[in-house]
Amino acid sequence: MKLKKVVELLEAKTLNSCFNEETEVISACGCDLMSDVLAFVKDQALLLTGLVNPQVVRTAEMMDMKAIVFVRGKTPGEEIVSLADDAGIAILSTEFPLYISCGKLYSEGLYK
């Protein structure tokens, strides 16, 4: 699924300059526990989380994730946006809760 479709489905805002609507993600992970992300995530994944701190970006970078979606309308501060820019990770924000966001993506074919 392309990030353009993710933005459309989640009615998301793009928050940094690394957003490329043609970037492809092949799996998604909805999680607030970064140790679970490290244990279970596959390449080219999209991370959905309500946790807003620098460790989210550092974890996403370690796992070669392409984008992070902050749920429940959360928006990261400048430090987090800057870290994501440096890592080449797109940052998005949606008003939907984690459960609904994951369900919307799943129902449109993002299964893994």
PDB file of C-alpha atoms in Angstrom:
ATOM      1  CA  MET A   1       0.000   0.000   0.000  1.00  0.00           C
ATOM      2  CA  LYS A   2       1.304   3.445  -0.868  1.00  0.00           C
ATOM      3  CA  LEU A   3       1.490   6.188   1.752  1.00  0.00           C
ATOM      4  CA  LYS A   4      -0.906   8.223  -0.377  1.00  0.00           C
ATOM      5  CA  LYS A   5      -3.584   5.567   0.314  1.00  0.00           C
ATOM      6  CA  VAL A   6      -2.699   5.486   4.032  1.00  0.00           C
ATOM      7  CA  VAL A   7      -3.229   9.263   4.260  1.00  0.00           C
ATOM      8  CA  GLU A   8      -6.548   8.934   2.454  1.00  0.00           C
ATOM      9  CA  LEU A   9      -7.865   6.046   4.589  1.00  0.00           C
ATOM     10  CA  LEU A  10      -6.812   7.565   7.905  1.00  0.00           C
ATOM     11  CA  GLU A  11      -7.608  11.162   6.946  1.00  0.00           C
ATOM     12  CA  ALA A  12      -4.068  11.820   8.151  1.00  0.00           C
ATOM     13  CA  LYS A  13      -1.938  14.945   8.143  1.00  0.00           C
ATOM     14  CA  THR A  14       1.659  14.800   6.952  1.00  0.00           C
ATOM     15  CA  LEU A  15       3.994  16.397   9.468  1.00  0.00           C
ATOM     16  CA  ASN A  16       7.461  16.362   7.927  1.00  0.00           C
ATOM     17  CA  SER A  17       9.373  16.774   4.705  1.00  0.00           C
ATOM     18  CA  CYS A  18      10.165  13.064   4.305  1.00  0.00           C
ATOM     19  CA  PHE A  19       6.652  12.227   3.173  1.00  0.00           C
ATOM     20  CA  ASN A  20       6.576  10.699  -0.306  1.00  0.00           C
ATOM     21  CA  GLU A  21       3.104   9.604  -1.356  1.00  0.00           C
ATOM     22  CA  GLU A  22       4.577   6.874  -3.591  1.00  0.00           C
ATOM     23  CA  THR A  23       6.454   5.141  -0.736  1.00  0.00           C
ATOM     24  CA  GLU A  24       5.225   1.561  -0.452  1.00  0.00           C
ATOM     25  CA  VAL A  25       4.588  -0.202   2.860  1.00  0.00           C
ATOM     26  CA  ILE A  26       3.971  -3.931   2.917  1.00  0.00           C
ATOM     27  CA  SER A  27       2.990  -4.413   6.543  1.00  0.00           C
ATOM     28  CA  ALA A  28       1.786  -2.471   9.566  1.00  0.00           C
ATOM     29  CA  CYS A  29       2.220  -2.647  13.313  1.00  0.00           C
ATOM     30  CA  GLY A  30      -0.103  -0.996  15.814  1.00  0.00           C
ATOM     31  CA  CYS A  31       1.735  -0.839  19.111  1.00  0.00           C
ATOM     32  CA  ASP A  32       2.753   1.370  22.028  1.00  0.00           C
ATOM     33  CA  LEU A  33       5.321  -1.073  23.410  1.00  0.00           C
ATOM     34  CA  MET A  34       8.549  -0.586  21.457  1.00  0.00           C
ATOM     35  CA  SER A  35      10.005  -3.925  22.598  1.00  0.00           C
ATOM     36  CA  ASP A  36       7.116  -5.644  20.765  1.00  0.00           C
ATOM     37  CA  VAL A  37       7.901  -3.608  17.672  1.00  0.00           C
ATOM     38  CA  LEU A  38      11.499  -4.826  17.834  1.00  0.00           C
ATOM     39  CA  ALA A  39      10.352  -8.429  18.258  1.00  0.00           C
ATOM     40  CA  PHE A  40       7.620  -8.675  15.625  1.00  0.00           C
ATOM     41  CA  VAL A  41       7.990  -6.083  12.853  1.00  0.00           C
ATOM     42  CA  LYS A  42       8.982  -6.890   9.304  1.00  0.00           C
ATOM     43  CA  ASP A  43      10.690  -4.654   6.731  1.00  0.00           C
ATOM     44  CA  GLN A  44       8.943  -1.772   4.991  1.00  0.00           C
ATOM     45  CA  ALA A  45       6.399  -1.485   7.756  1.00  0.00           C
ATOM     46  CA  LEU A  46       4.180   1.309   8.919  1.00  0.00           C
ATOM     47  CA  LEU A  47       4.125   1.932  12.689  1.00  0.00           C
ATOM     48  CA  LEU A  48       0.898   3.162  14.270  1.00  0.00           C
ATOM     49  CA  THR A  49       1.250   4.337  17.849  1.00  0.00           C
ATOM     50  CA  GLY A  50      -0.076   6.652  20.508  1.00  0.00           C
ATOM     51  CA  LEU A  51       3.344   6.903  22.121  1.00  0.00           C
ATOM     52  CA  VAL A  52       5.003  10.235  21.363  1.00  0.00           C
ATOM     53  CA  ASN A  53       8.674  10.215  22.271  1.00  0.00           C
ATOM     54  CA  PRO A  54      12.055   9.992  20.504  1.00  0.00           C
ATOM     55  CA  GLN A  55      12.326   6.239  21.131  1.00  0.00           C
ATOM     56  CA  VAL A  56       9.509   5.688  18.641  1.00  0.00           C
ATOM     57  CA  VAL A  57      11.596   7.189  15.845  1.00  0.00           C
ATOM     58  CA  ARG A  58      14.752   5.394  16.965  1.00  0.00           C
ATOM     59  CA  THR A  59      12.893   2.076  17.016  1.00  0.00           C
ATOM     60  CA  ALA A  60      11.352   2.726  13.591  1.00  0.00           C
ATOM     61  CA  GLU A  61      14.789   3.574  12.216  1.00  0.00           C
ATOM     62  CA  MET A  62      16.314   0.359  13.586  1.00  0.00           C
ATOM     63  CA  MET A  63      13.534  -1.654  11.957  1.00  0.00           C
ATOM     64  CA  ASP A  64      13.804   0.120   8.587  1.00  0.00           C
ATOM     65  CA  MET A  65      10.243   1.404   8.837  1.00  0.00           C
ATOM     66  CA  LYS A  66       9.051   3.845   6.220  1.00  0.00           C
ATOM     67  CA  ALA A  67       6.508   5.851   8.226  1.00  0.00           C
ATOM     68  CA  ILE A  68       5.018   6.458  11.661  1.00  0.00           C
ATOM     69  CA  VAL A  69       1.368   7.335  12.222  1.00  0.00           C
ATOM     70  CA  PHE A  70       0.555   8.980  15.542  1.00  0.00           C
ATOM     71  CA  VAL A  71      -3.047   8.180  16.481  1.00  0.00           C
ATOM     72  CA  ARG A  72      -5.712   9.970  18.535  1.00  0.00           C
ATOM     73  CA  GLY A  73      -4.668  13.332  17.106  1.00  0.00           C
ATOM     74  CA  LYS A  74      -1.275  13.278  18.781  1.00  0.00           C
ATOM     75  CA  THR A  75       1.411  15.397  17.189  1.00  0.00           C
ATOM     76  CA  PRO A  76       5.109  15.075  17.934  1.00  0.00           C
ATOM     77  CA  GLY A  77       7.349  17.930  18.977  1.00  0.00           C
ATOM     78  CA  GLU A  78      10.192  19.411  16.961  1.00  0.00           C
ATOM     79  CA  GLU A  79      12.787  16.977  18.335  1.00  0.00           C
ATOM     80  CA  ILE A  80      10.816  13.974  17.111  1.00  0.00           C
ATOM     81  CA  VAL A  81      10.089  15.519  13.716  1.00  0.00           C
ATOM     82  CA  SER A  82      13.766  16.406  13.309  1.00  0.00           C
ATOM     83  CA  LEU A  83      14.855  12.858  14.221  1.00  0.00           C
ATOM     84  CA  ALA A  84      12.402  11.444  11.690  1.00  0.00           C
ATOM     85  CA  ASP A  85      13.633  13.835   8.994  1.00  0.00           C
ATOM     86  CA  ASP A  86      17.229  12.769   9.667  1.00  0.00           C
ATOM     87  CA  ALA A  87      16.203   9.103   9.456  1.00  0.00           C
ATOM     88  CA  GLY A  88      14.093   9.570   6.306  1.00  0.00           C
ATOM     89  CA  ILE A  89      10.905   8.426   8.048  1.00  0.00           C
ATOM     90  CA  ALA A  90       7.578  10.031   7.163  1.00  0.00           C
ATOM     91  CA  ILE A  91       5.489  11.270  10.095  1.00  0.00           C
ATOM     92  CA  LEU A  92       1.690  11.300   9.939  1.00  0.00           C
ATOM     93  CA  SER A  93      -1.067  12.076  12.430  1.00  0.00           C
ATOM     94  CA  THR A  94      -4.665  10.865  12.465  1.00  0.00           C
ATOM     95  CA  GLU A  95      -7.589  11.634  14.738  1.00  0.00           C
ATOM     96  CA  PHE A  96      -8.673   7.984  14.697  1.00  0.00           C
ATOM     97  CA  PRO A  97      -7.763   5.738  17.663  1.00  0.00           C
ATOM     98  CA  LEU A  98      -5.269   2.917  17.196  1.00  0.00           C
ATOM     99  CA  TYR A  99      -7.882   0.166  16.890  1.00  0.00           C
ATOM    100  CA  ILE A 100      -9.896   1.955  14.205  1.00  0.00           C
ATOM    101  CA  SER A 101      -6.755   2.991  12.302  1.00  0.00           C
ATOM    102  CA  CYS A 102      -5.471  -0.582  12.166  1.00  0.00           C
ATOM    103  CA  GLY A 103      -8.909  -1.841  11.145  1.00  0.00           C
ATOM    104  CA  LYS A 104      -9.172   0.648   8.284  1.00  0.00           C
ATOM    105  CA  LEU A 105      -5.783  -0.397   6.910  1.00  0.00           C
ATOM    106  CA  TYR A 106      -6.521  -4.100   7.366  1.00  0.00           C
ATOM    107  CA  SER A 107      -9.859  -3.835   5.586  1.00  0.00           C
ATOM    108  CA  GLU A 108      -8.104  -2.295   2.600  1.00  0.00           C
ATOM    109  CA  GLY A 109      -5.553  -5.080   2.264  1.00  0.00           C
ATOM    110  CA  LEU A 110      -2.636  -4.243   4.557  1.00  0.00           C
ATOM    111  CA  TYR A 111      -2.596  -7.648   6.278  1.00  0.00           C
ATOM    112  CA  LYS A 112       0.854  -8.382   7.598  1.00  0.00           C
TER     113      LYS A 112
END
